[in-house]
Coordinates of C-alpha atoms in Angstrom, one line a residue:
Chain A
X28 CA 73.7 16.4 43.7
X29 CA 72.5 15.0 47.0
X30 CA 74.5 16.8 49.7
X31 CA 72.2 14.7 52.8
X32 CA 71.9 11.1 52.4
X33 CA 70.4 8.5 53.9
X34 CA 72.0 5.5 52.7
X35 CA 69.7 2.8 54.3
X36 CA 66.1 3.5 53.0
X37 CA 64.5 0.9 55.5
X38 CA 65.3 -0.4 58.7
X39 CA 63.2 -3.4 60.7
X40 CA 64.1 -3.5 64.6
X41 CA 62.5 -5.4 67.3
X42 CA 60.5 -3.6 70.1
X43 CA 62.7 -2.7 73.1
X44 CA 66.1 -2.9 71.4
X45 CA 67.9 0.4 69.5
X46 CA 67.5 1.8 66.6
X47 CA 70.1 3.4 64.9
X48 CA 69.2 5.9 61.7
X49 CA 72.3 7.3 59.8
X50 CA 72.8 10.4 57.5
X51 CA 75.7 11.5 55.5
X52 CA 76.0 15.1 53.9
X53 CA 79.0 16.2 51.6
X54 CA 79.1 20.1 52.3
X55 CA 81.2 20.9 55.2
X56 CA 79.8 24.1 55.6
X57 CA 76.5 23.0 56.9
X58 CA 76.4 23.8 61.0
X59 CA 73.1 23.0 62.4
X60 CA 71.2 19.3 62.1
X61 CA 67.8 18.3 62.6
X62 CA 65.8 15.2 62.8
X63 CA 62.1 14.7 61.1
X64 CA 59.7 11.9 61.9
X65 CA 56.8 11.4 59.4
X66 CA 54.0 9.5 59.5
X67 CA 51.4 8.4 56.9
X68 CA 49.3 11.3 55.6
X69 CA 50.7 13.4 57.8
X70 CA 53.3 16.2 57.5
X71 CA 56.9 15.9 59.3
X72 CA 57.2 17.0 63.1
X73 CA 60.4 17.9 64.5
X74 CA 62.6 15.2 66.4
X75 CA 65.7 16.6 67.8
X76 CA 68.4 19.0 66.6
X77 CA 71.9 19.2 67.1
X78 CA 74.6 21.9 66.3
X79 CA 77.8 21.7 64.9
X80 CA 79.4 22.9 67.8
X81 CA 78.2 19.8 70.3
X82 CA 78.9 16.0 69.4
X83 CA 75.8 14.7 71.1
X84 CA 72.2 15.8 72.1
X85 CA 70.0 13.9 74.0
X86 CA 66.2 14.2 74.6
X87 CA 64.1 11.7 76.3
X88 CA 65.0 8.2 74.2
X89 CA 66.2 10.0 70.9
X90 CA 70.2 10.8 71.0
X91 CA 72.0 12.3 67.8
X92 CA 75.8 12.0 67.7
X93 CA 77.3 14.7 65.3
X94 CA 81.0 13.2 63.7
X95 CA 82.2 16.5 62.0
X96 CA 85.3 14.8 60.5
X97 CA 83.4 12.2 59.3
X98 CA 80.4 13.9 57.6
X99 CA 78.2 11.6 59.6
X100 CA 75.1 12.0 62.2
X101 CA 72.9 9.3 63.7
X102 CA 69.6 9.4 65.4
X103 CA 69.7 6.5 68.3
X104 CA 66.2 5.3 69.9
X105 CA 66.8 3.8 72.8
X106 CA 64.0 2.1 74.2
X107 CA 62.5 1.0 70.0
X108 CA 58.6 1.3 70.2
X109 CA 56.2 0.4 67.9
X110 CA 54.8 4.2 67.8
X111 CA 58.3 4.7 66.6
X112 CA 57.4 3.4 62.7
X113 CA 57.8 6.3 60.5
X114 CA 59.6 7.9 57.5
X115 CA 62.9 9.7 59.7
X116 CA 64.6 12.5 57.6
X117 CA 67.5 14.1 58.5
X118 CA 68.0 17.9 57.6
X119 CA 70.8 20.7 57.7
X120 CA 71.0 23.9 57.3
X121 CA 74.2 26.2 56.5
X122 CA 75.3 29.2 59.0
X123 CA 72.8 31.7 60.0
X124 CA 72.2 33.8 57.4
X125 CA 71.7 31.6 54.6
X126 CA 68.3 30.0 55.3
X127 CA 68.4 27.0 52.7
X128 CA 67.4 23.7 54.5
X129 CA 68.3 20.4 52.7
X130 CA 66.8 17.0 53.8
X131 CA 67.6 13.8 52.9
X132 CA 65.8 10.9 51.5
X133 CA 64.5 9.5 54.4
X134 CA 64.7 5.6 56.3
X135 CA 61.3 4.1 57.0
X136 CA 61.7 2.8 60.2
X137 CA 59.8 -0.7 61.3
X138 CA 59.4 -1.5 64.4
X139 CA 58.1 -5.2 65.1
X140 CA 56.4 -6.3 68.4
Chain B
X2 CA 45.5 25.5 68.3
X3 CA 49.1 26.3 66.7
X4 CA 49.0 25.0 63.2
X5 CA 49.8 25.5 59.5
X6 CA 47.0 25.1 57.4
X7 CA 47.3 24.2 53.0
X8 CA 44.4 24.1 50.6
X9 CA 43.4 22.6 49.2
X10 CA 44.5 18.8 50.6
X11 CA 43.8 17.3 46.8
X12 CA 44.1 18.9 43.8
X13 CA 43.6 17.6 39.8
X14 CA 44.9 19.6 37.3
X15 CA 45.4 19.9 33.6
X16 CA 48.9 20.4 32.0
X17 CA 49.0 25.0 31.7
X18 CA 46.4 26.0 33.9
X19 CA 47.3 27.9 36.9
X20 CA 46.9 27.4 40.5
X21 CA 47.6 28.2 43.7
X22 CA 48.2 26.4 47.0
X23 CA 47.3 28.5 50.3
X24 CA 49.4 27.8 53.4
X25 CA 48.4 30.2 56.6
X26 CA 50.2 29.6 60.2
X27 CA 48.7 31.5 63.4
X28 CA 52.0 30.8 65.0
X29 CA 53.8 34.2 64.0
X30 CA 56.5 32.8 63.0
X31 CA 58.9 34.4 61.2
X32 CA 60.0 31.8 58.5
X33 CA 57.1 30.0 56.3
X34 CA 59.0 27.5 53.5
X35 CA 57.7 24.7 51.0
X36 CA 58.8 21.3 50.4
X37 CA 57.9 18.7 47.6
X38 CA 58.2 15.0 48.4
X39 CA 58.7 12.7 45.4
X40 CA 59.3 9.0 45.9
X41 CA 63.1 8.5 46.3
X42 CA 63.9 11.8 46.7
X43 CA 63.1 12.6 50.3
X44 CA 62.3 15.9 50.9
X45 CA 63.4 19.2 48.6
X46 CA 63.1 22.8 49.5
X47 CA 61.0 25.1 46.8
X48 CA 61.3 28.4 48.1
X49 CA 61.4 29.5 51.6
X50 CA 60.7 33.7 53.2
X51 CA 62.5 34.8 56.0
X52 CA 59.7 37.4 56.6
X53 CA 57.3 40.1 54.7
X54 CA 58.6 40.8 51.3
X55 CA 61.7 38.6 51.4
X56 CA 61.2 35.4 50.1
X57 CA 64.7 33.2 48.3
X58 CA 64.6 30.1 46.1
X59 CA 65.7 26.4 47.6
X60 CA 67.2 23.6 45.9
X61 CA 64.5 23.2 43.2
X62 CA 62.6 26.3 42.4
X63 CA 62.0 26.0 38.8
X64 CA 58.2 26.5 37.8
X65 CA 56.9 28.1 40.7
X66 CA 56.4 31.0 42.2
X67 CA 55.5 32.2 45.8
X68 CA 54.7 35.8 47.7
X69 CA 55.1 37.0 51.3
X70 CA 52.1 40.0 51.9
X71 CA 51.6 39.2 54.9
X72 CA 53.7 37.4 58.0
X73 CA 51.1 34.5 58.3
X74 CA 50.1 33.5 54.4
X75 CA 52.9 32.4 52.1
X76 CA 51.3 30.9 48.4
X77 CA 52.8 28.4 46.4
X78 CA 51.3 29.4 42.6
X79 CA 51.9 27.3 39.6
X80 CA 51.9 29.4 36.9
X81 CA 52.0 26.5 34.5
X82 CA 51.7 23.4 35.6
X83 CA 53.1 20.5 34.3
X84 CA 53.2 16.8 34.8
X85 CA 56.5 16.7 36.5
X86 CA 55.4 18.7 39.2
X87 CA 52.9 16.2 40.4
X88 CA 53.8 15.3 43.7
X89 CA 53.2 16.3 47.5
X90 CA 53.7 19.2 48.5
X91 CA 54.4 20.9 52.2
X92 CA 53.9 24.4 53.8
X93 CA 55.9 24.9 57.0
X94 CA 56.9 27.6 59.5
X95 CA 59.3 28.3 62.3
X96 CA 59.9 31.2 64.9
X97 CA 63.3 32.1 63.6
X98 CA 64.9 30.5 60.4
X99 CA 65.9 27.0 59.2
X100 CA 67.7 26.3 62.1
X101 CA 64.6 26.1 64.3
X102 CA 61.8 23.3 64.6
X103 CA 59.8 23.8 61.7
X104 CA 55.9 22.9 61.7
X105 CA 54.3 21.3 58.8
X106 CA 50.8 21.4 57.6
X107 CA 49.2 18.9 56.5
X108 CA 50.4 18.3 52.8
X109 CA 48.7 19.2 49.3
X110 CA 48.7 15.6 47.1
X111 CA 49.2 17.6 43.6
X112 CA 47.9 15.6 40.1
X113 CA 48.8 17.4 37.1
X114 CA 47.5 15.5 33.9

């Protein structure tokens, strides 16, 4: 029972243009949202977050929209740069008190020069 | 330099015997939790602790155990390993709980045979 998923498992996207990485989850009572980047042989490093109360957080190029009704968040990267090519995971967590954090299956994101 | 730290990075095993995985953070953060990564399957929570003596099982945390003596060390032990639970494995910690970035070490690649 996969309550995050994400859908697309790669994405290619030319340098300079946006990337947009999408994530579904089926339990409504999840409130916060984070973003993952992972590289090869590395573990993940934290992205951006975003909680359920706001429908956008920004931070430098990376922007997630939240769309409560819709189940739905997306990680945009606006510049795309080729430092940008990694395994993205999106993650949620349930209200404060239940410390359970579910990730999904990750898009491996390509960035071509 | 603010890190988590697992040992060992690669580990072969045979099917029943037990072992442990060490992850130490000298962040004092509250909340130390690992992960498994399996092809496919993104990332999924084995246990996570919430501090000293209070540790609570994830989405999959059949066949392992872990302990919480002291705020900084949090152990992964296999009791009795089997093949199934080859995969990679990640430590991570964050100040406060789930909701907060989380800092990975640098991954155990597990080989049960």
């Amino acid at each position: 029972d996969q309550q995050v998923k994400q859908n697309s498992p790669s994405l290619s996207v030319q340098e300079g243009r946006i990337s947009i990485l999408n994530c579904d989850y089926t339990n409504s009572m999840f409130d916060y949202f984070l973003w993952y980047k992972k590289y090869p042989a590395e573990g993940p490093t934290f992205l951006i977050s975003i909680s359920s109360i706001k429908d956008k957080n920004e931070d430098g190029r990376f922007t997630v929209f939240l769309n409560k009704s819709a189940k739905h968040l997306s990680l945009h990267i606006v510049p795309s740069q080729p430092g940008d090519s990694a395994v993205y995971f999106c993650a949620a967590s349930l209200a404060f008190g239940n410390e359970k954090l579910t990730f999904g299956t990750g898009t491996r994101l390509t960035i071509i020069p | 330099e603010a890190q988590v730290t697992q040992n060992p990075r690669y580990l072969i095993t045979v099917t029943g015997k037990k072992l442990t995985v060490t992850c130490s953070q000298n962040m004092n953060h509250e909340y130390m939790s690992w992960y498994r990564q399996d092809p496919g399957l993104g990332l999924r929570q084995i246990y996570y602790s919430m501090n000293v003596e209070v540790t609570d099982k994830g989405d999959v945390p059949e066949g392992y155990k872990v302990s919480r003596k002291e705020k900084r060390n949090f152990p992964l032990i296999l009791e009795s390993p089997s093949p199934n639970q080859t995969s990679l494995y990640f430590c991570a910690s964050s100040l406060m709980g789930a909701n907060t970035e989380a800092f990975f070490g640098q991954g155990t690649r597990l080989t049960v045979v």
